[in-house]
Short mmCIF file of C-alpha atoms in Angstrom, two decimals:
data_model
loop_
_atom_site.label_atom_id
_atom_site.label_comp_id
_atom_site.label_asym_id
_atom_site.label_seq_id
_atom_site.Cartn_x
_atom_site.Cartn_y
_atom_site.Cartn_z
CA MET A 1 -65.72 43.61 9.65
CA LYS A 2 -65.43 41.27 6.74
CA ASP A 3 -61.94 42.90 6.25
CA THR A 4 -61.32 42.76 9.87
CA LYS A 5 -61.96 38.85 9.55
CA VAL A 6 -59.09 38.33 6.69
CA ILE A 7 -55.77 40.07 8.16
CA PHE A 8 -57.28 38.38 11.51
CA ARG A 9 -56.64 35.12 9.45
CA ILE A 10 -53.99 36.05 7.49
CA MET A 11 -51.74 37.04 10.42
CA LEU A 12 -52.78 34.28 12.55
CA LEU A 13 -51.44 32.26 9.58
CA ALA A 14 -47.99 34.68 9.66
CA VAL A 15 -47.64 33.50 12.72
CA VAL A 16 -48.33 29.69 12.44
CA LEU A 17 -45.99 29.50 10.00
CA LEU A 18 -43.25 31.99 11.49
CA ALA A 19 -43.73 29.43 14.67
CA GLY A 20 -43.73 26.15 12.73
CA GLY A 21 -41.57 27.09 9.17
CA THR A 22 -38.16 25.90 11.12
CA ALA A 23 -39.55 22.51 11.85
CA TRP A 24 -41.24 22.25 8.16
CA GLY A 25 -37.90 23.59 6.94
CA GLU A 26 -35.41 21.22 8.69
CA LYS A 27 -33.13 18.73 6.79
CA VAL A 28 -34.00 14.60 7.48
CA TYR A 29 -30.62 12.74 7.63
CA THR A 30 -30.23 9.56 6.38
CA PRO A 31 -26.76 7.70 7.74
CA ALA A 32 -25.83 8.46 4.17
CA ASP A 33 -26.42 11.75 4.64
CA VAL A 34 -24.15 12.28 7.15
CA PRO A 35 -20.40 12.68 6.47
CA ASN A 36 -17.36 11.09 8.52
CA PRO A 37 -15.90 13.53 9.45
CA ASN A 38 -12.75 11.87 10.98
CA ILE A 39 -12.10 11.19 6.82
CA ALA A 40 -11.18 15.15 5.72
CA ASP A 41 -9.48 15.94 8.99
CA ARG A 42 -7.99 13.20 11.36
CA SER A 43 -8.87 15.28 14.28
CA GLN A 44 -12.38 15.55 13.44
CA TYR A 45 -14.97 13.54 15.38
CA VAL A 46 -17.82 15.56 15.38
CA ALA A 47 -21.10 15.07 13.00
CA ASP A 48 -22.77 18.21 13.60
CA PRO A 49 -24.02 19.88 10.25
CA ALA A 50 -26.79 21.95 11.29
CA GLY A 51 -24.17 23.44 13.94
CA TYR A 52 -25.94 23.05 17.51
CA LEU A 53 -22.66 22.61 18.90
CA SER A 54 -20.81 26.19 19.43
CA PRO A 55 -17.04 25.94 18.21
CA GLU A 56 -15.46 26.19 21.91
CA ALA A 57 -17.63 23.15 22.55
CA LYS A 58 -16.94 21.06 19.22
CA ALA A 59 -13.02 21.63 19.78
CA GLU A 60 -13.54 20.24 23.17
CA VAL A 61 -15.03 17.53 22.29
CA ASN A 62 -12.59 16.94 19.86
CA ARG A 63 -9.52 17.23 21.88
CA GLN A 64 -10.89 14.46 24.61
CA LEU A 65 -11.45 11.97 21.53
CA ALA A 66 -8.57 12.73 19.43
CA GLU A 67 -7.35 12.21 22.80
CA VAL A 68 -9.06 8.62 23.81
CA ARG A 69 -8.02 8.11 20.13
CA LYS A 70 -4.35 8.27 20.85
CA ALA A 71 -4.42 6.24 24.39
CA THR A 72 -6.16 2.94 23.42
CA THR A 73 -6.95 3.48 20.18
CA ALA A 74 -10.72 3.46 20.65
CA GLU A 75 -12.49 5.46 18.00
CA ILE A 76 -15.39 7.03 19.61
CA ALA A 77 -17.39 9.85 17.66
CA VAL A 78 -20.39 12.52 17.94
CA ALA A 79 -23.14 12.72 14.89
CA ILE A 80 -25.87 16.27 16.08
CA LEU A 81 -28.68 16.30 13.87
CA PRO A 82 -31.55 18.60 13.21
CA SER A 83 -33.82 15.48 12.26
CA ILE A 84 -33.44 11.31 10.79
CA GLY A 85 -37.12 11.16 10.59
CA ASP A 86 -39.46 8.61 10.73
CA GLU A 87 -36.45 5.89 11.40
CA THR A 88 -35.70 5.69 15.34
CA VAL A 89 -32.04 5.92 16.91
CA ASP A 90 -31.54 2.21 17.44
CA GLU A 91 -32.26 2.32 13.75
CA PHE A 92 -30.38 5.28 12.63
CA ALA A 93 -27.34 4.73 14.52
CA PRO A 94 -26.37 1.25 14.24
CA GLU A 95 -26.14 2.01 10.27
CA LEU A 96 -23.58 5.11 10.70
CA PHE A 97 -21.93 3.03 13.36
CA LYS A 98 -21.31 0.31 10.09
CA GLN A 99 -21.00 3.33 7.20
CA TRP A 100 -17.93 4.86 9.62
CA GLY A 101 -16.68 2.00 10.20
CA LEU A 102 -15.77 2.97 14.27
CA GLY A 103 -13.18 0.83 16.32
CA LYS A 104 -10.42 -1.67 15.08
CA LYS A 105 -11.59 -4.05 13.39
CA ASP A 106 -9.28 -7.03 15.82
CA LYS A 107 -11.64 -5.60 19.02
CA ASP A 108 -14.52 -3.31 17.32
CA ASN A 109 -13.63 -0.66 20.14
CA GLY A 110 -15.49 1.92 18.52
CA MET A 111 -18.95 4.28 20.12
CA LEU A 112 -21.00 6.52 18.56
CA LEU A 113 -22.78 9.15 20.62
CA LEU A 114 -26.41 9.80 18.35
CA ILE A 115 -28.68 12.95 19.27
CA ASP A 116 -31.91 13.52 17.20
CA ILE A 117 -32.47 17.34 18.04
CA GLY A 118 -36.22 16.87 16.31
CA GLY A 119 -37.41 14.21 17.48
CA LYS A 120 -35.72 14.70 21.11
CA LYS A 121 -34.05 11.05 21.11
CA ALA A 122 -30.99 10.07 21.81
CA ARG A 123 -28.80 6.72 21.72
CA ILE A 124 -24.89 5.33 22.42
CA GLU A 125 -24.15 2.84 19.93
CA THR A 126 -21.16 0.31 21.20
CA GLY A 127 -19.02 -2.09 19.24
CA TYR A 128 -18.50 -5.50 20.55
CA GLY A 129 -14.83 -4.97 22.36
CA MET A 130 -17.04 -1.77 24.37
CA GLU A 131 -19.44 -4.37 25.63
CA GLY A 132 -17.56 -5.18 28.68
CA VAL A 133 -16.61 -1.23 29.90
CA PHE A 134 -19.66 0.47 28.80
CA THR A 135 -22.91 -1.62 29.94
CA ASP A 136 -25.83 -0.90 28.79
CA ALA A 137 -26.73 0.02 32.50
CA PHE A 138 -23.73 2.05 32.36
CA CYS A 139 -24.50 3.76 28.77
CA SER A 140 -28.61 4.03 30.00
CA GLU A 141 -26.70 6.18 33.62
CA LEU A 142 -24.64 8.17 31.05
CA LEU A 143 -27.80 9.14 28.91
CA ARG A 144 -29.88 10.18 31.81
CA GLY A 145 -27.59 11.60 33.84
CA ASP A 146 -25.42 13.69 31.64
CA LEU A 147 -27.33 14.61 28.61
CA PHE A 148 -30.78 14.85 28.67
CA PRO A 149 -30.99 16.72 31.64
CA ARG A 150 -28.99 19.31 29.63
CA MET A 151 -30.88 19.03 26.51
CA LYS A 152 -34.28 19.99 28.32
CA GLU A 153 -32.22 23.45 29.17
CA ASN A 154 -31.26 23.54 24.99
CA ASP A 155 -27.51 22.80 26.63
CA VAL A 156 -26.21 21.01 23.94
CA ASP A 157 -23.00 22.42 24.66
CA GLY A 158 -22.84 21.23 27.85
CA GLY A 159 -24.91 18.00 27.65
CA VAL A 160 -22.38 16.57 25.25
CA LYS A 161 -18.97 18.02 26.80
CA ALA A 162 -20.81 15.76 29.93
CA VAL A 163 -21.12 13.11 28.26
CA ILE A 164 -17.70 12.80 26.29
CA ALA A 165 -15.83 14.12 29.57
CA HIS A 166 -17.70 10.84 31.72
CA ILE A 167 -16.57 8.36 28.77
CA SER A 168 -12.72 9.80 28.09
CA ALA A 169 -12.64 9.48 31.98
CA VAL A 170 -13.67 5.78 32.07
CA ALA A 171 -12.01 5.04 28.39
CA THR A 172 -8.45 6.55 29.74
CA ASN A 173 -8.48 5.10 33.25
CA PRO A 174 -5.93 2.66 33.34
CA GLU A 175 -7.35 -0.12 35.49
CA VAL A 176 -9.85 -0.87 32.25
CA ARG A 177 -7.75 1.17 29.33
CA ASP A 178 -5.75 -2.92 28.56
CA GLU A 179 -9.53 -4.44 27.83
CA ILE A 180 -10.58 -1.64 25.01
CA MET A 181 -6.67 -1.10 23.45
CA SER A 182 -6.83 -3.12 20.13
CA GLU A 183 -2.99 -4.48 18.78
CA LEU A 184 -3.17 -2.77 16.06
CA ALA A 185 -1.35 0.46 15.74
CA ASP A 186 -3.49 3.45 15.03
CA GLY A 187 -4.27 3.93 11.21
CA GLN A 188 -4.05 0.70 10.93
CA ALA A 189 -7.68 -1.49 9.88
CA GLY A 190 -6.26 -4.63 10.29
CA LEU A 191 -7.85 -7.54 8.70
CA THR A 192 -10.84 -9.34 8.74
CA GLU A 193 -11.29 -13.88 9.03
CA GLU A 194 -12.62 -12.98 5.70
CA ASP A 195 -10.28 -9.92 4.32
CA ILE A 196 -7.14 -12.63 4.72
CA GLU A 197 -9.41 -15.37 3.07
CA THR A 198 -9.83 -13.10 0.28
CA LEU A 199 -6.30 -12.55 0.67
CA LYS A 200 -5.43 -16.29 1.01
CA GLU A 201 -7.52 -16.63 -2.57
CA VAL A 202 -5.56 -13.57 -4.58
CA ALA A 203 -2.36 -15.55 -3.13
CA TRP A 204 -2.74 -18.20 -4.65
CA ASN A 205 -4.58 -17.63 -7.72
CA LEU A 206 -1.68 -15.04 -8.57
CA ALA A 207 0.83 -18.20 -7.77
CA MET A 208 -0.37 -20.79 -10.22
CA ILE A 209 -0.46 -17.69 -12.84
CA VAL A 210 3.46 -17.91 -11.85
CA PHE A 211 4.09 -21.29 -11.41
CA PHE A 212 1.90 -21.24 -15.50
CA ALA A 213 4.36 -18.81 -16.25
CA GLY A 214 7.25 -20.28 -15.35
CA LEU A 215 6.29 -23.50 -16.57
CA CYS A 216 5.63 -21.99 -20.20
CA ILE A 217 9.21 -20.59 -20.37
CA PHE A 218 10.48 -24.05 -19.43
CA VAL A 219 8.50 -25.63 -22.02
CA TYR A 220 9.59 -23.48 -24.57
CA LYS A 221 13.56 -23.52 -24.05
CA VAL A 222 13.05 -27.37 -23.83
CA VAL A 223 11.52 -27.02 -27.42
CA LYS A 224 14.32 -24.04 -28.26
CA THR A 225 17.14 -25.74 -27.61
CA ARG A 226 16.33 -29.17 -29.32
CA GLY A 227 18.98 -29.98 -31.69
CA LYS A 228 21.73 -27.34 -30.45
CA ASP A 229 24.56 -27.94 -29.40
CA ARG A 230 26.00 -28.33 -25.45
CA TYR A 231 27.45 -24.69 -25.48
CA GLU A 232 24.17 -22.57 -26.85
CA LYS A 233 22.15 -25.24 -24.74
CA ALA A 234 24.10 -23.70 -21.98
CA LEU A 235 23.93 -20.63 -22.88
CA ALA A 236 19.95 -21.35 -22.90
CA TRP A 237 19.42 -23.32 -19.39
CA ARG A 238 21.85 -20.41 -18.42
CA GLY A 239 19.30 -17.13 -19.86
CA SER A 240 16.36 -19.46 -17.72
CA LEU A 241 17.23 -19.16 -14.23
CA VAL A 242 17.00 -15.83 -13.31
CA MET A 243 12.82 -15.61 -14.86
CA LEU A 244 12.86 -19.23 -13.46
CA GLY A 245 14.04 -18.16 -10.00
CA GLY A 246 11.60 -15.41 -10.04
CA ALA A 247 9.04 -17.87 -10.65
CA ALA A 248 10.06 -19.98 -7.55
CA LEU A 249 10.04 -17.25 -5.10
CA PHE A 250 6.77 -15.41 -6.22
CA SER A 251 4.90 -18.82 -6.69
CA GLY A 252 5.63 -19.58 -3.23
CA GLY A 253 8.00 -22.49 -4.28
CA MET A 254 5.69 -24.26 -7.16
CA ALA A 255 7.92 -23.39 -9.83
CA LEU A 256 10.64 -23.91 -7.95
CA PRO A 257 11.62 -27.92 -9.41
CA LEU A 258 11.35 -26.22 -12.62
CA PHE A 259 14.54 -23.40 -11.51
CA LEU A 260 16.98 -26.46 -9.69
CA ILE A 261 16.02 -28.87 -12.76
CA ALA A 262 17.32 -26.06 -14.90
CA TYR A 263 20.23 -25.08 -12.88
CA ILE A 264 20.86 -28.49 -13.10
CA LEU A 265 20.81 -29.00 -16.99
CA TYR A 266 22.94 -25.43 -17.30
CA ARG A 267 25.64 -26.97 -15.16
CA LEU A 268 25.86 -30.31 -16.94
CA LYS A 269 26.14 -29.03 -20.57
CA ARG A 270 28.61 -26.87 -19.41
CA ASN A 271 31.33 -28.86 -17.69
CA LYS A 272 30.34 -31.91 -19.96
CA PRO A 273 33.55 -33.14 -21.57
CA LEU A 274 34.61 -31.71 -24.59
CA ARG A 275 35.12 -33.89 -27.88
CA CYS A 276 38.97 -32.33 -29.92
CA PRO A 277 37.47 -31.48 -33.41
CA LYS A 278 40.55 -32.20 -34.52
CA CYS A 279 41.67 -35.86 -33.35
CA GLY A 280 38.54 -36.55 -31.23
CA LYS A 281 40.35 -37.28 -27.66
CA LYS A 282 38.40 -35.84 -24.90
CA MET A 283 39.55 -32.18 -24.44
CA ARG A 284 40.15 -31.29 -20.12
CA ARG A 285 39.31 -27.72 -18.88
CA LEU A 286 41.22 -25.60 -17.80
CA SER A 287 41.88 -23.82 -14.25
CA GLU A 288 40.59 -19.92 -14.03
CA LYS A 289 44.00 -19.53 -13.40
CA ALA A 290 45.57 -21.58 -16.43
CA ASP A 291 43.56 -20.42 -19.23
CA ASN A 292 44.85 -17.11 -18.74
CA ALA A 293 47.33 -17.49 -20.73
CA TYR A 294 44.88 -18.16 -24.32
CA LEU A 295 42.67 -15.64 -23.42
CA THR A 296 43.36 -11.80 -25.09
CA PRO A 297 44.24 -8.50 -23.95
CA ALA A 298 40.15 -7.39 -23.86
CA GLU A 299 39.30 -11.10 -23.09
CA ASP A 300 41.19 -10.87 -20.07
CA LEU A 301 40.09 -7.49 -18.67
CA GLU A 302 36.68 -8.81 -19.30
CA GLU A 303 37.17 -11.55 -17.01
CA GLN A 304 39.52 -9.26 -14.23
CA ILE A 305 35.96 -7.07 -14.29
CA LYS A 306 33.06 -9.90 -13.97
CA SER A 307 31.77 -8.93 -16.91
CA VAL A 308 32.18 -12.30 -18.86
CA ASP A 309 33.81 -15.49 -18.07
CA TYR A 310 35.71 -17.80 -19.96
CA ASP A 311 36.22 -21.41 -20.31
CA VAL A 312 39.19 -22.78 -21.95
CA TRP A 313 39.35 -26.18 -23.37
CA GLU A 314 42.36 -27.71 -24.70
CA CYS A 315 42.80 -31.33 -25.75
CA PRO A 316 45.79 -33.00 -24.47
CA ALA A 317 47.08 -34.79 -27.55
CA CYS A 318 46.75 -32.21 -30.54
CA HIS A 319 46.59 -29.14 -27.86
CA THR A 320 44.02 -27.66 -29.50
CA ILE A 321 42.16 -25.09 -27.57
CA GLU A 322 38.47 -24.11 -27.69
CA LYS A 323 37.28 -20.32 -26.09
CA TYR A 324 33.62 -20.25 -25.06
CA ALA A 325 31.96 -16.66 -23.58
CA TYR A 326 29.90 -16.75 -20.53
CA ARG A 327 28.51 -13.10 -19.87
CA SER A 328 27.32 -12.61 -16.34
CA PRO A 329 23.86 -10.88 -15.51
CA GLN A 330 25.52 -7.93 -14.46
CA THR A 331 24.14 -4.01 -15.56
CA LYS A 332 27.20 -2.50 -14.74
CA PHE A 333 29.04 -3.20 -18.38
CA ALA A 334 27.41 -2.77 -21.32
CA GLU A 335 29.09 -3.79 -24.98
CA CYS A 336 31.55 -1.75 -26.51
CA PRO A 337 30.18 -0.19 -29.97
CA ALA A 338 33.77 0.41 -31.26
CA CYS A 339 35.88 -3.12 -30.16
CA LYS A 340 32.74 -5.25 -29.02
CA THR A 341 34.49 -5.78 -25.16
CA VAL A 342 32.08 -6.00 -22.15
CA ALA A 343 33.70 -3.32 -20.38
CA TYR A 344 32.24 -0.21 -21.93
CA GLU A 345 30.23 1.48 -18.89
CA MET A 346 29.14 5.08 -17.67
CA VAL A 347 31.64 7.54 -16.33
CA SER A 348 29.62 10.55 -15.32
CA ASP A 349 26.39 11.92 -15.50
CA GLU A 350 26.11 15.86 -15.42
CA VAL A 351 23.50 19.25 -15.86
CA ARG A 352 25.31 21.25 -18.56
CA VAL A 353 22.03 23.66 -18.38
CA LYS A 354 20.29 23.73 -15.33
CA PRO A 355 16.15 24.05 -15.37
CA THR A 356 13.90 26.25 -14.78
CA ASP A 357 10.12 26.68 -14.15
CA ILE A 358 10.02 27.83 -18.09
CA SER A 359 12.17 25.30 -19.65
CA GLN A 360 13.69 22.06 -19.56
CA GLY A 361 17.39 21.15 -18.36
CA ILE A 362 20.23 19.12 -20.51
CA GLY A 363 21.78 17.11 -18.83
CA VAL A 364 25.09 14.06 -20.18
CA LYS A 365 26.17 11.20 -19.17
CA THR A 366 29.09 10.38 -20.57
CA TYR A 367 30.39 6.91 -21.73
CA LYS A 368 33.72 5.09 -21.61
CA CYS A 369 35.68 1.85 -22.55
CA ARG A 370 37.87 0.21 -20.30
CA PHE A 371 39.93 -1.53 -23.02
CA CYS A 372 40.04 0.79 -25.77
CA GLY A 373 39.24 3.59 -24.23
CA HIS A 374 36.21 4.59 -26.78
CA THR A 375 34.06 7.78 -25.17
CA LYS A 376 30.49 8.80 -25.90
CA GLU A 377 28.10 11.69 -24.64
CA GLU A 378 25.13 11.14 -24.64
CA GLN A 379 22.09 13.78 -23.89
CA TYR A 380 18.79 13.58 -21.75
CA LYS A 381 16.27 16.14 -21.35
CA ILE A 382 15.29 17.32 -17.29
CA PRO A 383 12.12 17.73 -16.67
CA ARG A 384 11.01 21.78 -15.53
CA LEU A 385 11.67 22.43 -11.89
CA GLU A 386 7.44 22.68 -12.08
CA ALA A 387 6.80 18.98 -13.21
CA ALA A 388 9.21 18.00 -10.71
CA ALA A 389 7.23 20.54 -8.46
CA ALA A 390 3.92 18.45 -9.33
CA ALA A 391 5.92 15.27 -8.68
CA ALA A 392 7.22 15.75 -5.97
CA GLY A 393 3.91 17.75 -4.49
CA ALA A 394 2.28 14.44 -5.79
CA ALA A 395 4.30 12.01 -3.66
CA ALA A 396 3.91 14.25 0.01
CA ALA A 397 0.29 14.21 -0.99
CA ILE A 398 0.21 10.61 -1.32
CA GLY A 399 2.79 10.00 2.08
CA SER A 400 0.41 12.66 4.03
CA SER A 401 -3.10 10.48 3.12
CA LEU A 402 -0.98 7.77 4.77
CA SER A 403 0.10 9.58 7.29
CA ASP A 404 -1.46 9.08 10.77
CA SER A 405 -0.07 12.10 12.40
CA GLY A 406 -1.30 15.36 12.55
CA SER A 407 -4.51 16.39 11.38
CA SER A 408 -4.06 14.70 8.17
CA GLY A 409 -7.31 12.98 7.08
CA GLY A 410 -7.82 9.01 7.54
CA GLY A 411 -11.78 8.02 8.52
CA PHE A 412 -11.91 5.04 11.13
CA SER A 413 -10.80 1.41 10.69
CA GLY A 414 -13.43 -1.02 10.02
CA GLY A 415 -14.76 -1.71 12.80
CA SER A 416 -18.68 -2.89 13.80
CA SER A 417 -21.01 -2.48 16.47
CA GLY A 418 -21.66 -4.91 18.70
CA GLY A 419 -25.95 -3.77 18.99
CA GLY A 420 -25.14 -2.82 22.27
CA GLY A 421 -25.74 0.45 23.77
CA ALA A 422 -28.72 2.65 25.34
CA SER A 423 -31.67 5.27 23.99
CA GLY A 424 -33.90 7.40 25.65
CA GLY A 425 -35.32 10.99 25.19
CA TRP A 426 -35.90 13.76 27.39
#
C-alpha cells in the first residue's frame, strides 16, 4: 500500500513538473536583453527571440513596416517576449522604446507594439509625432479589437498581423501621412537641440585652438624676422600666408586679421624701394617683360612654368642689377638635383611587375628636369592583391554601413517616446 502511495506521489509530481516546466524555464527579459533587430539588418522590425511568430507572418510584418518607413519615415517595431517578470508593460515599453531610439529626432514618429506572452499583457507605445493620428483611444481599439481576441485563441500570427496591417493602412493614408512625416531623410538621425549646442561648443573650442595656433605662428614670424633684411622678411611673411589663411578659415574668421597683417607685411617688404648697394640711389623694379633680359635661361624657364617669380631691380644711375627669387606655392615642380633649376617633374608612372596574391608588385616613377634633361627613376612597391582587396573590402564595408538601401544594418534614428498609447491584457 505504501509503495502504491509513493508511486502515485511521484507520478503526480512528474505531471506538475511537465505542466509547469515550460513556465519555470521561461527567460525573463529586461529591456537591455532585447536585441534591436534593425541594427544588424535594416529590413527587420520584429524582435521575437522565442519564435512565437511563424516565419511567414514575421516576413509579412517586416515587409509592411519597411513600406511604412519608406513611405512616411515613421519607425514602428514589434517585440514579442516570453516574460518580462515583475515589470509591467507600461514600464517596460517606454524603456525599450528609448533604448532602440524609435522615430526621427525632429518628429519623434516612432511606435512600439510590446507583447508579454507570459503575463498576457500588451502595450502600444507612441512617440509625440504619432499621437495626433494614433491617439490613446485608437491604440486601445487596436489592442482590444485586433489583438486580444486572437491572442485568446493563441493566434499570435493573426493578432500581430491584424494590428500591423491596421497601423500600416492608417499611417500610409495620404490624408495623415504628412502629419507623421519627418523632414529628415530615412537613415538620417538628425540632431536634437542638445546635440546642436554640443556641436557649437566643440566648434567654438576648435576655433579658439586654431586661432591661438595662428597667433603663435604670427608671433614666431615677428620674432624670427627681427634683424633680417627686407628680402628675408618678405620670404618669411610669404611663407606664413598658407598657414595663416588656413587658420583664418578654420577659426571662423577670428584669425583673419593675422592673415591680412601678414599679407600686408609681405607686400610692403617685397615692394619697398631698394637702395643701390654701389651708389646709394633708389632702384626701380623692372616689369615682368623687361626683367627677362636679365634672367638666365634657367630663371626664364622657371618664370615661364611659374615655379619661381623673379623681381629684378635696376639702379637708374649706375645700372646695377639685383635679383630676388620667390618660389611659387606649387607642388608640380621640384628643384633639380643636377642643375638646381625648379623644373624637376614626374613624367611617367608605370607598373613594371604586376602584384599577385602572394607577391608585391613594382612600380617605377620617372622624373625629368625640363631645363637640363636630368632623368631619374624611382622604384616603389605595390601591395599584394590580397592586401589591396582587403582594403577595398574595408572601404566597401564602411560604405555599406552608411548606406540606407537594401537590407544593410543601420538601426533606428534616435527618437523618443511621448508617453502616449494604450495597454491591456487578454
